[in-house]
Each structure stands twice: as C-alpha cells, then as structure tokens.
Short mmCIF file of C-alpha atoms and ligand atoms in Angstrom, two decimals:
data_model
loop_
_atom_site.label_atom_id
_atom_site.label_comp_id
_atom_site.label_asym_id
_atom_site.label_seq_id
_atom_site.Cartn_x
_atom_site.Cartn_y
_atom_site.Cartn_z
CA UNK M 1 -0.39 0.46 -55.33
CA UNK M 2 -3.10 -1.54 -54.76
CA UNK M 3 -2.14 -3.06 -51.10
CA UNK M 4 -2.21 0.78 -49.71
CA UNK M 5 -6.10 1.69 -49.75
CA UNK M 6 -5.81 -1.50 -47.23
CA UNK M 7 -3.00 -1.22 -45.29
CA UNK M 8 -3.75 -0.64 -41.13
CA UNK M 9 -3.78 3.06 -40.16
CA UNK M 10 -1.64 4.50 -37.14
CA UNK M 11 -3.35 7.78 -35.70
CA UNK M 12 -1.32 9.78 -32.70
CA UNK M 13 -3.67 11.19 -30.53
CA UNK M 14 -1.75 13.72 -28.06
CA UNK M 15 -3.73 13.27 -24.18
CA UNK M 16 -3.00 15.34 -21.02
CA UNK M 17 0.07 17.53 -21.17
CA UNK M 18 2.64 14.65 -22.49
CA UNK M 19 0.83 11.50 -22.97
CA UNK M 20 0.02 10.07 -26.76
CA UNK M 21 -2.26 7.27 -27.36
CA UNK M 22 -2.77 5.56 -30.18
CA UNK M 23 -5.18 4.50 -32.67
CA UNK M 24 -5.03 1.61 -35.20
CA UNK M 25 -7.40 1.43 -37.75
CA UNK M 26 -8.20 -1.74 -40.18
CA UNK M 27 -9.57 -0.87 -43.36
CA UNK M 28 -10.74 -3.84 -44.45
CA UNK M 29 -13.09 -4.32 -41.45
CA UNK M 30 -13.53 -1.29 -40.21
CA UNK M 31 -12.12 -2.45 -36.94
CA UNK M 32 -10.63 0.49 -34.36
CA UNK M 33 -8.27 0.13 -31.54
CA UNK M 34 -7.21 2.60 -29.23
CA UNK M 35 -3.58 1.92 -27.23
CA UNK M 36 -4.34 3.47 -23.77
CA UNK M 37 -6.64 5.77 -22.60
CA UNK M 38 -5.20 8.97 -20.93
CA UNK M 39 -8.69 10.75 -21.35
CA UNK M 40 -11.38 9.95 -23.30
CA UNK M 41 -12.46 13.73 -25.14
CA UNK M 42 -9.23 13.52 -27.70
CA UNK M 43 -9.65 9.91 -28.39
CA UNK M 44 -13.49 10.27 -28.99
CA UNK M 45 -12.73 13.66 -31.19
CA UNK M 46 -10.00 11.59 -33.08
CA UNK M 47 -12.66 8.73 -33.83
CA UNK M 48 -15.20 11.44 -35.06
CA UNK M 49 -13.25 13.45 -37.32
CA UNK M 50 -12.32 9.98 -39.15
CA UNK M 51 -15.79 8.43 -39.11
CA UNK M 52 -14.10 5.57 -37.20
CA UNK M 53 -15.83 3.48 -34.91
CA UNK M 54 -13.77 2.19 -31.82
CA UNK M 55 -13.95 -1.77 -31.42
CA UNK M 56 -10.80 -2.39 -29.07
CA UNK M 57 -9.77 -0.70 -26.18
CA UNK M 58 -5.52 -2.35 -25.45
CA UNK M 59 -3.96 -1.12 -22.15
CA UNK M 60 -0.27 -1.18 -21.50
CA UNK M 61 0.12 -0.84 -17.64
CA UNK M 62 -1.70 0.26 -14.69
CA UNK M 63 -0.92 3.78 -14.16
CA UNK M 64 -3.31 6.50 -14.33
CA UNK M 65 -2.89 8.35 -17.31
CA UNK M 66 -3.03 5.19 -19.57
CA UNK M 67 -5.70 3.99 -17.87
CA UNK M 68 -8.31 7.13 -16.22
CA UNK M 69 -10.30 7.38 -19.36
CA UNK M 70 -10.78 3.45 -20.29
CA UNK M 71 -14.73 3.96 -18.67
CA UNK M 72 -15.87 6.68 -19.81
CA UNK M 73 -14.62 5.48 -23.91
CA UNK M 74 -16.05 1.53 -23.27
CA UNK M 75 -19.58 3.52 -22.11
CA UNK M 76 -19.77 5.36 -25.26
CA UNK M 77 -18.68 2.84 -27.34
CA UNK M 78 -18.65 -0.78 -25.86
CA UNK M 79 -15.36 -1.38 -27.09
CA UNK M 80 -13.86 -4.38 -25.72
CA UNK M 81 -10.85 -3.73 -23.22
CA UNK M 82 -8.08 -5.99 -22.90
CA UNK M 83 -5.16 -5.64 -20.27
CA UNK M 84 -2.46 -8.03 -18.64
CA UNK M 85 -3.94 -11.12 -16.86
CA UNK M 86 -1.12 -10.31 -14.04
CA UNK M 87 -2.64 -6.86 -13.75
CA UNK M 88 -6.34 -7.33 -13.74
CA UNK M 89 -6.43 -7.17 -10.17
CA UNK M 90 -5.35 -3.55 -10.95
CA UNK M 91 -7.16 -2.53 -14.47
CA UNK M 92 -10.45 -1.56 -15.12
CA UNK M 93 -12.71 -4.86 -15.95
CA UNK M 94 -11.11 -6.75 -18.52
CA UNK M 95 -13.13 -8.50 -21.50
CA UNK M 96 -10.02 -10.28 -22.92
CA UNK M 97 -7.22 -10.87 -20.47
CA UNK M 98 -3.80 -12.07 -22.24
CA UNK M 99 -0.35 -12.50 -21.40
CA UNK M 100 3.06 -12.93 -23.04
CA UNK M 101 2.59 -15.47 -25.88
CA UNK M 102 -1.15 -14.31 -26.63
CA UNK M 103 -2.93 -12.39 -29.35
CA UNK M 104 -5.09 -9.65 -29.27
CA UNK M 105 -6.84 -9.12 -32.38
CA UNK M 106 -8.33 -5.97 -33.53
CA UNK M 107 -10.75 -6.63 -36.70
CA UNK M 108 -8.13 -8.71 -39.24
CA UNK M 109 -4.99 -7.42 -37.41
CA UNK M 110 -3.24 -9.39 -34.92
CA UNK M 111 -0.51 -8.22 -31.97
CA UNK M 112 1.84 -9.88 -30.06
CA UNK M 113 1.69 -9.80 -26.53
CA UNK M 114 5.11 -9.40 -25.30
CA UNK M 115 5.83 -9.04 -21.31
CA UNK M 116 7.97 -5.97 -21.42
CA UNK M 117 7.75 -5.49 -16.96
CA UNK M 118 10.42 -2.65 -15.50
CA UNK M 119 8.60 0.61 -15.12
CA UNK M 120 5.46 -2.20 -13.27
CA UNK M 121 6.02 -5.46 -13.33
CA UNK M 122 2.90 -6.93 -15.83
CA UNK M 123 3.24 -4.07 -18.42
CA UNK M 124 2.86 -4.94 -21.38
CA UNK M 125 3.75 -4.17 -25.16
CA UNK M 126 2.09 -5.23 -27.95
CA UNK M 127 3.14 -6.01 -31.54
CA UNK M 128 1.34 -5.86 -34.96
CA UNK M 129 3.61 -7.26 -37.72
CA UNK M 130 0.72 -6.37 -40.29
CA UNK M 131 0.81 -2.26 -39.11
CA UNK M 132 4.82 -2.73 -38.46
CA UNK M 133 4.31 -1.33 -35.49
CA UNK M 134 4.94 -2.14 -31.97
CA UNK M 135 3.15 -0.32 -28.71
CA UNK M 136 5.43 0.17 -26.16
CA UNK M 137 3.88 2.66 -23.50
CA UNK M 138 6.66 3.47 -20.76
CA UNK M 139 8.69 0.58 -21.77
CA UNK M 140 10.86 1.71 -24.36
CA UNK M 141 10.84 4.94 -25.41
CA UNK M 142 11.76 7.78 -27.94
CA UNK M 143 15.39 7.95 -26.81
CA UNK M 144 14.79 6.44 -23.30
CA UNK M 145 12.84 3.95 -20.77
CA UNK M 146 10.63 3.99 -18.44
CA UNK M 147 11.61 4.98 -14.74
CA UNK M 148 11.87 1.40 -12.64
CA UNK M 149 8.86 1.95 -10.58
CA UNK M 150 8.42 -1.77 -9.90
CA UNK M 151 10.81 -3.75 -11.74
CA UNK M 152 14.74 -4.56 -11.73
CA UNK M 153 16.95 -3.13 -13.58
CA UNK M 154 17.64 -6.80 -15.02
CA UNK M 155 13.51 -7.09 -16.05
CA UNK M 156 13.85 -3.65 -17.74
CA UNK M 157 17.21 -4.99 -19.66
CA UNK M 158 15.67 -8.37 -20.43
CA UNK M 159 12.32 -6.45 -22.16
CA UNK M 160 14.24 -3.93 -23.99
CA UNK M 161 16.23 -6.70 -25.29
CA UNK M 162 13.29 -8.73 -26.59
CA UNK M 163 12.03 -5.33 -28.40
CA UNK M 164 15.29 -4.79 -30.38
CA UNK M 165 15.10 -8.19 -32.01
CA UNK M 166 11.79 -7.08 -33.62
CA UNK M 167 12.38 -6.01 -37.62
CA UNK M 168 14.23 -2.69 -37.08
CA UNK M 169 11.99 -0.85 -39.61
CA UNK M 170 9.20 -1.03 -36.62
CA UNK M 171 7.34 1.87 -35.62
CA UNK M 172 8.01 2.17 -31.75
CA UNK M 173 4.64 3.85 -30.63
CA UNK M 174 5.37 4.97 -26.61
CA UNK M 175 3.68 6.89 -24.64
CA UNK M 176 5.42 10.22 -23.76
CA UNK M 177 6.35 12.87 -25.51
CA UNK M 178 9.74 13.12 -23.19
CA UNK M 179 12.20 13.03 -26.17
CA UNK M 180 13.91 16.69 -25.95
CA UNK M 181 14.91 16.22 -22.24
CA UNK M 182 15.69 12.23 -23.23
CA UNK M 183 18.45 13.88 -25.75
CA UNK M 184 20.02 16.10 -23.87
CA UNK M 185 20.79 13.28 -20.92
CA UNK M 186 21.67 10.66 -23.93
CA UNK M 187 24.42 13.17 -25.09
CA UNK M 188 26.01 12.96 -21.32
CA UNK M 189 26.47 8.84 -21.80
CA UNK M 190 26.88 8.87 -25.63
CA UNK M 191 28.58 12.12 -26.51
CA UNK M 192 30.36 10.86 -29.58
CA UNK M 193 27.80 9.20 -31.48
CA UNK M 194 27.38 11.39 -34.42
CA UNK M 195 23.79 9.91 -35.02
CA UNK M 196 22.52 10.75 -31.61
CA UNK M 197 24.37 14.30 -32.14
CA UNK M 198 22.02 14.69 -35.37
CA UNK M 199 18.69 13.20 -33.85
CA UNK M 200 18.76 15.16 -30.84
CA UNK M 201 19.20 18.54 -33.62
CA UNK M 202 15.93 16.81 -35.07
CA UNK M 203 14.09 16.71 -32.02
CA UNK M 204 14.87 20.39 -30.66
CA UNK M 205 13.31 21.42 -34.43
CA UNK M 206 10.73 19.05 -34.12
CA UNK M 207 9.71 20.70 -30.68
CA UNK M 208 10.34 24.33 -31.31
CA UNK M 209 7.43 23.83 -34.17
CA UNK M 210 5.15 21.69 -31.87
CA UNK M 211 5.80 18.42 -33.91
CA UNK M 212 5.37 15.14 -32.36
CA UNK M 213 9.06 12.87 -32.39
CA UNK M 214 6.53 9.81 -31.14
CA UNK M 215 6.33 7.23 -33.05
CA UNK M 216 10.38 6.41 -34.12
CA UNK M 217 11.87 3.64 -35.74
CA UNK M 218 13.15 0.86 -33.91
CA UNK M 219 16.21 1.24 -36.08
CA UNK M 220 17.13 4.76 -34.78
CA UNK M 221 16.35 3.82 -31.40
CA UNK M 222 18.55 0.80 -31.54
CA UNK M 223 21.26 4.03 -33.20
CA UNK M 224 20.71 6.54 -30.89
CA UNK M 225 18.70 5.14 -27.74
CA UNK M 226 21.51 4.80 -24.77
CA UNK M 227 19.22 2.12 -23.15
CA UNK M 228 18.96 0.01 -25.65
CA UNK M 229 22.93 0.42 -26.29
CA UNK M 230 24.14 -0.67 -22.82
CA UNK M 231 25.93 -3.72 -24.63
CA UNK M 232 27.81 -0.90 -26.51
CA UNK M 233 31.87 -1.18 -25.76
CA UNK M 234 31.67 2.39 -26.14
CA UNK M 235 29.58 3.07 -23.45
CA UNK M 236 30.32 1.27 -21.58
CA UNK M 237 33.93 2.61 -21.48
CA UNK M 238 32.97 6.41 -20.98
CA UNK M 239 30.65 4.91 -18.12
CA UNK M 240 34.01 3.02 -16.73
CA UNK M 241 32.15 0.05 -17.13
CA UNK M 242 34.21 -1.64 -20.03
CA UNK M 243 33.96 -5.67 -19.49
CA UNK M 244 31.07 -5.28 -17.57
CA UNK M 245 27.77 -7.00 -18.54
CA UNK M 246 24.89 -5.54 -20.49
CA UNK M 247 22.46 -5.01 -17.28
CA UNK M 248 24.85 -3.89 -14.88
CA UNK M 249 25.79 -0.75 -17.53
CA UNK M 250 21.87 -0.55 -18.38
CA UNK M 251 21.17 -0.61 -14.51
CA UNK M 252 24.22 2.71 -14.06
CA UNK M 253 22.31 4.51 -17.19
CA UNK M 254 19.15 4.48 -15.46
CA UNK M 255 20.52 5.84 -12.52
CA UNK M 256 22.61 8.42 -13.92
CA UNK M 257 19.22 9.27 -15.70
CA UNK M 258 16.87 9.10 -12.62
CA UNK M 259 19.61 11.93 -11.31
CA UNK M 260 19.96 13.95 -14.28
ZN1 ZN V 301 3.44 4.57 -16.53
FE1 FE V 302 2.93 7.02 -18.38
#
C-alpha cells in the first residue's frame, strides 16, 4: 500500500523509571517531534538509532519529569519548543506558545491543542488526526488520570470528556507506565465489566515480560477506563451514586483512587 512508506511514525521512548515520551516522525519531510522531555540521553539515543533529526520539542505540563531534559535536547539540536501560553511563566523558554484552539505543526503534520487542565491547570494535550494519535501526558491515562494536583475534579471531568469524543480508534499516548496498579484499583469500582476483567489479564502479561501497555486505544479506554466511565449507571450504582451526575461520581473515583 502505497500511503504506508508515508504515513507519520509513533516511537515510545521509555525515560526515568516510569515516564514514556514520545516521538513522531513525518516521512515526507523528515520532520521529528518529541512529546516531553523526561531526560534527554534516551530521546537523543532514540533519534540516532533512526537517523532522525529532532525539529519539535511539544511539552504537556510543567512538572519535572516532562520537562528536566527540554535544555539539554534544544542545545543539541535547536529544536523548537512549544508549551501552553498559560504556563510559560513556568516552562522552559518557549519558541511557539499556543493554547486551546491552536496548531502546532511538526513538518506536514498538524495537532490540536486541546486544554485538558486537572492534574495543573494549563496542561495540555495535543492531537494529530494525520498520526491518529492523541498526546495526553498525565491527563488521561492507560486505565486512569492524573492525580488533581491543581485542578477540580469538574476541570479533570470536563477534559476527559472532550478526549472521548475524539475517533475512538485514537492512539492515547500518556505518560506513565502506571497501568498494572491502575487495573487492580479499576477492578474495585468496575468489578463486573468483563472487558476490564480481560485487559487487566493483558496488562499483568504485558508487565511480567517487560512490555510497554502505553500507547492504548481510546476505544478500550472509553471500555475499560473507570474515569472516563463515571457517566456509567453501573458505576455509579456500586459507588451508591446512582442519579448522581457525571463529575460528582468522577470526583468519588478519584478519591477512592488517591486512597487506594
Ligand atoms: Zn505531571
Ligand atoms: Fe508525570
């Protein structure tokens, strides 16, 4: 098939003990981008072993292991970085600063810029119909969410919500590999949901051979994922929640989790 020697590349790069970033490649112009920047060494052996040469340097959020290597790769390379306009006070120096609405544009591939605030308030998640693939960081993840460092549990509701509407055959590229332990508290909110029963089987295989479960599908998440599911009757019900609206269920989940 001819469109395949030019369809965009996804590349997983593992960072630190749990992080992944990400690279997308363009064929056509040769274009890399790297999604966050745990450390630099991984990301530059990654580039290497491909011959690729990094153009594009997206951050999600703030913290420190997306971020602590973004100097050290835009020396050796003089990629151009961009980050959230409401975070630049708090991101290295940003060459392109965008916000919900915008486009970031790596060689002939163009993301969406979708506010997606809840673990910090001006994270961001970006999504490129052309890879089918959508960058979420610590916003949605395999099987769970980021921890509310900053945001509400109604932000965090409202930018998981905006994610599921995206085609469900997306690639959902986060930033942790946190599914096994994800799984095992999904099971205590959603212990009759015979696909969460097998994918959580898939991930203790995946793990016990030191597979990656990072990237999923949008489609299993929106299966299997309990945070994504809050506007589940089911749920809701085994939470004692039934009636109660979508946020206020999402909002008991993410305690219950932050406990577990
Ligand atoms: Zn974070
Ligand atoms: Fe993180």
């Amino acid at each position: 098939m001819p469109e395949t020697a030019t369809a965009p590349e996804i590349v997983t790069v593992p960072c630190l003990r749990d992080n992944y970033a990400f690279l997308l490649h363009d064929p056509v112009t040769g274009a890399t981008a790297v999604v966050d920047v745990p450390e630099a060494a991984p990301i530059e052996a990654a580039l290497a072993e491909r011959g690729w040469r990094l153009s594009d340097i997206l951050i999600t959020h703030h913290h420190a292991d997306h971020i602590d290597g973004v100097e050290a790769l835009r020396k050796a390379t003089g990629a151009k970085v961009w980050g959230a306009r409401a975070d630049a006070h708090r991101l290295p120096a940003l060459d392109h600063a965008v916000s919900e609405g915008d486009s970031v544009t790596v060689g002939g591939l163009s993301g969406d810029v979708i506010d997606v605030s809840g673990h910090t308030v001006g994270h961001i998640a970006l999504h490129f119909p052309q890879a089918g693939a959508v960058f979420t960081a610590d916003s949605l993840m395999a099987l769970g969410c980021g921890r509310l460092f900053e945001g509400t549990p109604e932000q965090m509701w409202a930018s998981l919500s905006k994610l599921a509407k995206l085609p469900p055959e997306t690639l959902v590229c986060s930033g942790h590999e946190y599914t096994a332990s994800n799984a095992r508290f999904a099971l205590t909110v959603d212990p009759d949901n015979s696909a969460l029963i097998s994918r959580a089987a898939a991930v203790d295989a995946a793990r016990a051979a030191n597979r990656p479960t990072v990237p999923s599908t949008l489609a299993e998440e929106l299966e299997t994922n309990p945070f994504l599911r809050a506007a589940d009757p089911a749920i809701a019900r085994h939470l004692g929640l039934d009636g109660r609206d979508p946020a206020a269920v999402f909002a008991r989940i993410r305690s219950l989790k932050d406990a577990f």
